[in-house]
Amino acid sequence: MKLLYEGKAKKVYEVDRDKCLIYFKDTATAFDATKKAEVEGKGVLNNTISSIMFKLLEEKGVKTHFIERVSEREMLVWKAERFDLEVVIRNITAGSICKRLGFREGEKLRKPLVEFFYKNDHLHDPLICVEHAILLRIADKKTLRDIVKIALKVNTILKRFFKSHGLLLVDFKLEFGRLPDGALAVIDEISPDTCRLWDAKTGEKLDKDRFRFDLGDLLEGYRRVLERVQGG
Ligand code: TMP
Ligand code: ASP
């Protein structure tokens, strides 16, 4: 199979005109990949957790690129034309919004906040507004409006799901693309690499912040997320 793209945590292969295979690697990176490590087993956990999340979204009527999990580390997906956009949805303050705007960590936002980041390594994924996205021709106004709508719907679904499994969805990142049939869809992955998840009772961080800030064993956090979402 032809390798179409290799990112920090995944490889994407072309299967045929309409489909791709995503391979989840064990590489963990943070802070623009200035911090990097191999964490044996992370890829398996992220593929498994992402597959569960995509299935849930599909069941709830959200279009995604997900077709099926084909092996421990591989997911079959529809080929999508990706928007150069990282869409972050926040329910509770943490991470860059604290640094940028001076929030204390852990403040519940009055309503979910949607932020756009320009997916551009050279520029270090800067925060942008809708007008910037239009000027940069990342997507048109209508598409951006639809993306916000879908992002908020995904947030409602995921927040409720995680809550029912004893986890707080603090914030998360989504990527979007157009499927072969032209539909707007959620793509990439939904895993503890891309979501901040705290234990609802103890507040313990179970996501990639464990790696970013050396808070404890990364895999242990991800394993606990998987156990929870599998109903354990
Ligand atoms: P941030 O607080 O660093 O802006 O991150 C917000 C959320 O987005 C958090 O759940 C982690 C996720 N995220 C990614 O998935 N990829 C990234 O490159 C960054 C910076 C954040
Ligand atoms: N994934 C990004 C990186 O590799 C940033 C992050 O998630 O902290 O640098």
mmCIF file of C-alpha atoms and ligand atoms in Angstrom:
data_model
loop_
_atom_site.group_PDB
_atom_site.id
_atom_site.type_symbol
_atom_site.label_atom_id
_atom_site.label_comp_id
_atom_site.label_asym_id
_atom_site.label_seq_id
_atom_site.Cartn_x
_atom_site.Cartn_y
_atom_site.Cartn_z
ATOM 1 C CA MET A 1 0.000 0.000 0.000
ATOM 2 C CA LYS A 2 1.131 3.510 -0.767
ATOM 3 C CA LEU A 3 2.064 5.628 2.245
ATOM 4 C CA LEU A 4 0.145 8.880 1.808
ATOM 5 C CA TYR A 5 1.181 10.669 4.957
ATOM 6 C CA GLU A 6 3.183 10.136 8.117
ATOM 7 C CA GLY A 7 2.402 12.298 11.120
ATOM 8 C CA LYS A 8 3.722 12.305 14.668
ATOM 9 C CA ALA A 9 1.397 9.593 15.943
ATOM 10 C CA LYS A 10 -0.029 7.933 12.811
ATOM 11 C CA LYS A 11 0.655 6.755 9.289
ATOM 12 C CA VAL A 12 -1.961 6.879 6.554
ATOM 13 C CA TYR A 13 -1.924 4.390 3.669
ATOM 14 C CA GLU A 14 -4.007 4.429 0.522
ATOM 15 C CA VAL A 15 -6.172 1.312 0.139
ATOM 16 C CA ASP A 16 -8.046 2.319 -3.014
ATOM 17 C CA ARG A 17 -9.595 5.428 -4.558
ATOM 18 C CA ASP A 18 -12.037 5.905 -1.695
ATOM 19 C CA LYS A 19 -10.433 4.311 1.349
ATOM 20 C CA CYS A 20 -7.383 4.682 3.585
ATOM 21 C CA LEU A 21 -5.819 2.693 6.381
ATOM 22 C CA ILE A 22 -4.659 4.531 9.485
ATOM 23 C CA TYR A 23 -1.818 2.918 11.431
ATOM 24 C CA PHE A 24 -1.475 4.093 15.047
ATOM 25 C CA LYS A 25 2.172 4.406 16.133
ATOM 26 C CA ASP A 26 3.558 4.282 19.669
ATOM 27 C CA THR A 27 5.241 7.671 19.391
ATOM 28 C CA ALA A 28 4.175 10.275 21.933
ATOM 29 C CA THR A 29 5.036 13.919 21.275
ATOM 30 C CA ALA A 30 4.244 17.195 22.956
ATOM 31 C CA PHE A 31 5.078 20.869 22.619
ATOM 32 C CA ASP A 32 5.610 20.762 18.851
ATOM 33 C CA ALA A 33 7.425 17.461 19.159
ATOM 34 C CA THR A 34 10.221 19.020 21.247
ATOM 35 C CA LYS A 35 9.307 16.300 23.760
ATOM 36 C CA LYS A 36 9.166 12.839 22.261
ATOM 37 C CA ALA A 37 9.107 9.219 23.436
ATOM 38 C CA GLU A 38 8.146 5.732 22.352
ATOM 39 C CA VAL A 39 5.407 4.369 24.586
ATOM 40 C CA GLU A 40 4.917 0.718 23.754
ATOM 41 C CA GLY A 41 1.216 -0.058 23.378
ATOM 42 C CA LYS A 42 -0.071 3.511 23.025
ATOM 43 C CA GLY A 43 -1.020 2.967 19.374
ATOM 44 C CA VAL A 44 -3.155 -0.057 20.233
ATOM 45 C CA LEU A 45 -4.990 1.833 22.982
ATOM 46 C CA ASN A 46 -5.600 4.913 20.828
ATOM 47 C CA ASN A 47 -6.885 2.859 17.901
ATOM 48 C CA THR A 48 -9.230 0.945 20.195
ATOM 49 C CA ILE A 49 -10.503 4.031 22.027
ATOM 50 C CA SER A 50 -10.875 6.044 18.787
ATOM 51 C CA SER A 51 -12.858 3.230 17.182
ATOM 52 C CA ILE A 52 -15.279 3.188 20.123
ATOM 53 C CA MET A 53 -15.707 6.972 19.928
ATOM 54 C CA PHE A 54 -16.275 7.014 16.164
ATOM 55 C CA LYS A 55 -18.816 4.187 16.439
ATOM 56 C CA LEU A 56 -20.657 6.114 19.136
ATOM 57 C CA LEU A 57 -20.754 9.263 16.985
ATOM 58 C CA GLU A 58 -22.020 7.319 13.971
ATOM 59 C CA GLU A 59 -24.773 5.788 16.123
ATOM 60 C CA LYS A 60 -25.793 9.304 17.147
ATOM 61 C CA GLY A 61 -25.970 10.495 13.551
ATOM 62 C CA VAL A 62 -22.620 12.300 13.263
ATOM 63 C CA LYS A 63 -20.771 11.598 10.023
ATOM 64 C CA THR A 64 -17.196 10.389 10.487
ATOM 65 C CA HIS A 65 -14.549 8.821 8.265
ATOM 66 C CA PHE A 66 -14.662 5.591 10.299
ATOM 67 C CA ILE A 67 -15.422 2.307 8.535
ATOM 68 C CA GLU A 68 -13.978 -0.327 10.866
ATOM 69 C CA ARG A 69 -11.148 -1.280 13.170
ATOM 70 C CA VAL A 70 -9.306 -3.896 11.153
ATOM 71 C CA SER A 71 -6.509 -4.822 13.560
ATOM 72 C CA GLU A 72 -5.004 -3.803 16.887
ATOM 73 C CA ARG A 73 -3.276 -0.818 15.346
ATOM 74 C CA GLU A 74 -5.199 -0.239 12.139
ATOM 75 C CA MET A 75 -8.449 1.511 11.285
ATOM 76 C CA LEU A 76 -10.081 1.512 7.858
ATOM 77 C CA VAL A 77 -11.511 4.917 6.953
ATOM 78 C CA TRP A 78 -13.034 6.793 4.044
ATOM 79 C CA LYS A 79 -10.533 8.957 2.236
ATOM 80 C CA ALA A 80 -11.188 12.575 3.147
ATOM 81 C CA GLU A 81 -9.990 15.924 1.955
ATOM 82 C CA ARG A 82 -8.770 17.452 5.191
ATOM 83 C CA PHE A 83 -9.279 21.079 6.224
ATOM 84 C CA ASP A 84 -6.085 22.581 7.672
ATOM 85 C CA LEU A 85 -7.883 23.199 10.892
ATOM 86 C CA GLU A 86 -7.736 21.946 14.465
ATOM 87 C CA VAL A 87 -11.034 22.574 16.178
ATOM 88 C CA VAL A 88 -10.768 22.652 19.956
ATOM 89 C CA ILE A 89 -13.859 22.446 22.157
ATOM 90 C CA ARG A 90 -13.499 23.384 25.824
ATOM 91 C CA ASN A 91 -15.829 22.713 28.764
ATOM 92 C CA ILE A 92 -13.375 23.348 31.597
ATOM 93 C CA THR A 93 -10.262 25.559 31.488
ATOM 94 C CA ALA A 94 -6.887 23.844 31.018
ATOM 95 C CA GLY A 95 -3.854 23.993 28.760
ATOM 96 C CA SER A 96 -3.328 26.827 26.314
ATOM 97 C CA ILE A 97 -6.388 28.875 27.306
ATOM 98 C CA CYS A 98 -4.913 29.226 30.814
ATOM 99 C CA LYS A 99 -1.543 30.305 29.443
ATOM 100 C CA ARG A 100 -3.010 32.646 26.844
ATOM 101 C CA LEU A 101 -5.825 34.298 28.782
ATOM 102 C CA GLY A 102 -4.865 33.831 32.430
ATOM 103 C CA PHE A 103 -7.635 31.437 33.487
ATOM 104 C CA ARG A 104 -6.978 29.239 36.472
ATOM 105 C CA GLU A 105 -7.080 25.529 35.567
ATOM 106 C CA GLY A 106 -10.333 23.730 36.297
ATOM 107 C CA GLU A 107 -12.847 26.558 35.873
ATOM 108 C CA LYS A 108 -16.105 25.384 34.342
ATOM 109 C CA LEU A 109 -17.008 27.521 31.335
ATOM 110 C CA ARG A 110 -20.552 28.961 31.227
ATOM 111 C CA LYS A 111 -20.983 27.308 27.832
ATOM 112 C CA PRO A 112 -18.741 25.219 25.599
ATOM 113 C CA LEU A 113 -16.124 27.246 23.735
ATOM 114 C CA VAL A 114 -15.076 26.414 20.173
ATOM 115 C CA GLU A 115 -11.640 27.593 19.017
ATOM 116 C CA PHE A 116 -9.974 27.299 15.608
ATOM 117 C CA PHE A 117 -6.266 26.618 15.189
ATOM 118 C CA TYR A 118 -4.519 26.799 11.815
ATOM 119 C CA LYS A 119 -2.931 23.382 11.203
ATOM 120 C CA ASN A 120 0.469 24.568 10.039
ATOM 121 C CA ASP A 121 3.712 23.173 11.499
ATOM 122 C CA HIS A 122 5.866 26.125 10.362
ATOM 123 C CA LEU A 123 3.570 28.556 12.163
ATOM 124 C CA HIS A 124 3.153 26.225 15.175
ATOM 125 C CA ASP A 125 -0.637 25.848 14.778
ATOM 126 C CA PRO A 126 -1.692 29.379 15.763
ATOM 127 C CA LEU A 127 -5.113 30.270 17.176
ATOM 128 C CA ILE A 128 -7.170 31.953 14.437
ATOM 129 C CA CYS A 129 -10.655 33.438 14.107
ATOM 130 C CA VAL A 130 -13.303 32.650 11.486
ATOM 131 C CA GLU A 131 -12.254 35.612 9.328
ATOM 132 C CA HIS A 132 -8.658 34.370 9.283
ATOM 133 C CA ALA A 133 -9.838 30.908 8.224
ATOM 134 C CA ILE A 134 -11.824 32.446 5.365
ATOM 135 C CA LEU A 135 -8.915 34.693 4.273
ATOM 136 C CA LEU A 136 -6.550 31.713 4.377
ATOM 137 C CA ARG A 137 -9.077 29.808 2.240
ATOM 138 C CA ILE A 138 -9.114 26.969 4.763
ATOM 139 C CA ALA A 139 -12.897 26.740 4.359
ATOM 140 C CA ASP A 140 -15.796 29.004 3.460
ATOM 141 C CA LYS A 141 -18.126 30.686 5.937
ATOM 142 C CA LYS A 142 -20.938 28.156 5.583
ATOM 143 C CA THR A 143 -18.575 25.209 6.076
ATOM 144 C CA LEU A 144 -17.054 26.826 9.172
ATOM 145 C CA ARG A 145 -20.534 27.383 10.571
ATOM 146 C CA ASP A 146 -21.394 23.729 9.924
ATOM 147 C CA ILE A 147 -18.123 22.657 11.554
ATOM 148 C CA VAL A 148 -18.973 24.596 14.730
ATOM 149 C CA LYS A 149 -22.436 23.010 14.795
ATOM 150 C CA ILE A 150 -21.036 19.494 14.436
ATOM 151 C CA ALA A 151 -18.276 20.192 16.986
ATOM 152 C CA LEU A 152 -20.869 21.257 19.576
ATOM 153 C CA LYS A 153 -23.013 18.196 18.843
ATOM 154 C CA VAL A 154 -19.965 15.942 19.226
ATOM 155 C CA ASN A 155 -19.208 17.689 22.522
ATOM 156 C CA THR A 156 -22.717 17.017 23.839
ATOM 157 C CA ILE A 157 -22.489 13.343 22.870
ATOM 158 C CA LEU A 158 -18.979 12.762 24.209
ATOM 159 C CA LYS A 159 -19.434 14.766 27.409
ATOM 160 C CA ARG A 160 -22.539 12.753 28.305
ATOM 161 C CA PHE A 161 -20.895 9.451 27.369
ATOM 162 C CA PHE A 162 -17.717 10.101 29.371
ATOM 163 C CA LYS A 163 -19.730 11.388 32.334
ATOM 164 C CA SER A 164 -21.729 8.159 32.422
ATOM 165 C CA HIS A 165 -18.380 6.360 32.719
ATOM 166 C CA GLY A 166 -17.032 8.552 35.514
ATOM 167 C CA LEU A 167 -14.870 10.817 33.347
ATOM 168 C CA LEU A 168 -14.899 14.588 32.836
ATOM 169 C CA LEU A 169 -14.366 15.768 29.269
ATOM 170 C CA VAL A 170 -12.322 18.914 29.905
ATOM 171 C CA ASP A 171 -11.502 19.717 26.285
ATOM 172 C CA PHE A 172 -10.685 17.994 23.021
ATOM 173 C CA LYS A 173 -9.549 18.531 19.455
ATOM 174 C CA LEU A 174 -11.388 17.524 16.303
ATOM 175 C CA GLU A 175 -10.351 17.532 12.666
ATOM 176 C CA PHE A 176 -12.749 17.697 9.748
ATOM 177 C CA GLY A 177 -12.706 16.650 6.118
ATOM 178 C CA ARG A 178 -14.888 16.052 3.087
ATOM 179 C CA LEU A 179 -15.694 12.434 2.265
ATOM 180 C CA PRO A 180 -15.770 11.100 -1.324
ATOM 181 C CA ASP A 181 -19.544 11.822 -1.421
ATOM 182 C CA GLY A 182 -18.925 15.457 -0.435
ATOM 183 C CA ALA A 183 -20.219 15.106 3.125
ATOM 184 C CA LEU A 184 -18.562 16.975 5.959
ATOM 185 C CA ALA A 185 -17.158 14.485 8.458
ATOM 186 C CA VAL A 186 -15.144 14.170 11.660
ATOM 187 C CA ILE A 187 -11.794 12.573 10.809
ATOM 188 C CA ASP A 188 -8.414 11.745 12.416
ATOM 189 C CA GLU A 189 -8.675 10.293 15.939
ATOM 190 C CA ILE A 190 -10.517 10.794 19.222
ATOM 191 C CA SER A 191 -8.286 9.456 21.975
ATOM 192 C CA PRO A 192 -6.550 10.490 25.204
ATOM 193 C CA ASP A 193 -3.908 12.054 22.913
ATOM 194 C CA THR A 194 -6.522 14.521 21.690
ATOM 195 C CA CYS A 195 -8.908 14.805 24.668
ATOM 196 C CA ARG A 196 -8.305 15.991 28.223
ATOM 197 C CA LEU A 197 -10.069 13.501 30.489
ATOM 198 C CA TRP A 198 -10.153 13.749 34.274
ATOM 199 C CA ASP A 199 -11.479 11.206 36.750
ATOM 200 C CA ALA A 200 -14.836 12.712 37.793
ATOM 201 C CA LYS A 201 -14.349 11.759 41.455
ATOM 202 C CA THR A 202 -10.664 12.382 42.113
ATOM 203 C CA GLY A 203 -9.810 14.853 39.333
ATOM 204 C CA GLU A 204 -6.871 12.667 38.323
ATOM 205 C CA LYS A 205 -5.623 13.379 34.795
ATOM 206 C CA LEU A 206 -5.795 10.310 32.557
ATOM 207 C CA ASP A 207 -4.787 11.886 29.199
ATOM 208 C CA LYS A 208 -1.650 13.079 27.417
ATOM 209 C CA ASP A 209 -1.025 15.747 30.066
ATOM 210 C CA ARG A 210 0.541 12.835 32.005
ATOM 211 C CA PHE A 211 3.240 12.792 29.328
ATOM 212 C CA ARG A 212 3.394 16.568 28.741
ATOM 213 C CA PHE A 213 3.975 17.339 32.422
ATOM 214 C CA ASP A 214 5.390 14.027 33.731
ATOM 215 C CA LEU A 215 2.353 13.367 35.895
ATOM 216 C CA GLY A 216 2.526 9.587 35.846
ATOM 217 C CA ASP A 217 2.560 6.566 33.598
ATOM 218 C CA LEU A 218 0.928 7.479 30.276
ATOM 219 C CA LEU A 219 -0.210 3.977 29.388
ATOM 220 C CA GLU A 220 -1.790 3.445 32.792
ATOM 221 C CA GLY A 221 -3.977 6.539 32.219
ATOM 222 C CA TYR A 222 -4.984 5.426 28.718
ATOM 223 C CA ARG A 223 -5.728 1.895 29.935
ATOM 224 C CA ARG A 224 -8.035 3.276 32.578
ATOM 225 C CA VAL A 225 -9.833 5.388 29.970
ATOM 226 C CA LEU A 226 -10.333 2.276 27.826
ATOM 227 C CA GLU A 227 -11.618 0.236 30.790
ATOM 228 C CA ARG A 228 -14.107 3.000 31.585
ATOM 229 C CA VAL A 229 -15.420 3.465 28.063
ATOM 230 C CA GLN A 230 -15.746 -0.296 27.706
ATOM 231 C CA GLY A 231 -18.007 -0.168 30.736
ATOM 232 C CA GLY A 232 -15.519 -1.417 33.338
HETATM 233 P P1 TMP B 1 -4.505 23.120 24.228
HETATM 234 O O1 TMP B 1 -5.039 23.464 25.592
HETATM 235 O O2 TMP B 1 -3.037 22.829 24.226
HETATM 236 O O3 TMP B 1 -4.876 24.151 23.204
HETATM 237 O O4 TMP B 1 -5.216 21.767 23.795
HETATM 238 C C1 TMP B 1 -6.612 21.660 23.723
HETATM 239 C C2 TMP B 1 -7.006 20.234 23.410
HETATM 240 O O5 TMP B 1 -6.578 19.871 22.119
HETATM 241 C C3 TMP B 1 -6.418 19.199 24.348
HETATM 242 O O6 TMP B 1 -7.417 18.235 24.638
HETATM 243 C C4 TMP B 1 -5.312 18.561 23.580
HETATM 244 C C5 TMP B 1 -5.726 18.728 22.153
HETATM 245 N N1 TMP B 1 -4.604 18.961 21.256
HETATM 246 C C6 TMP B 1 -4.345 18.073 20.227
HETATM 247 O O7 TMP B 1 -5.033 17.073 20.066
HETATM 248 N N2 TMP B 1 -3.292 18.329 19.398
HETATM 249 C C7 TMP B 1 -2.499 19.411 19.524
HETATM 250 O O8 TMP B 1 -1.564 19.586 18.738
HETATM 251 C C8 TMP B 1 -2.780 20.342 20.595
HETATM 252 C C9 TMP B 1 -1.927 21.546 20.802
HETATM 253 C C10 TMP B 1 -3.836 20.073 21.422
HETATM 254 N N1 ASP B 2 0.724 16.848 19.539
HETATM 255 C C1 ASP B 2 1.460 18.073 19.545
HETATM 256 C C2 ASP B 2 2.940 17.816 19.429
HETATM 257 O O1 ASP B 2 3.402 16.808 19.094
HETATM 258 C C3 ASP B 2 1.161 18.999 20.653
HETATM 259 C C4 ASP B 2 0.524 18.505 21.917
HETATM 260 O O2 ASP B 2 -0.395 17.704 21.858
HETATM 261 O O3 ASP B 2 0.910 18.957 22.994
HETATM 262 O O4 ASP B 2 3.750 18.628 19.662
#
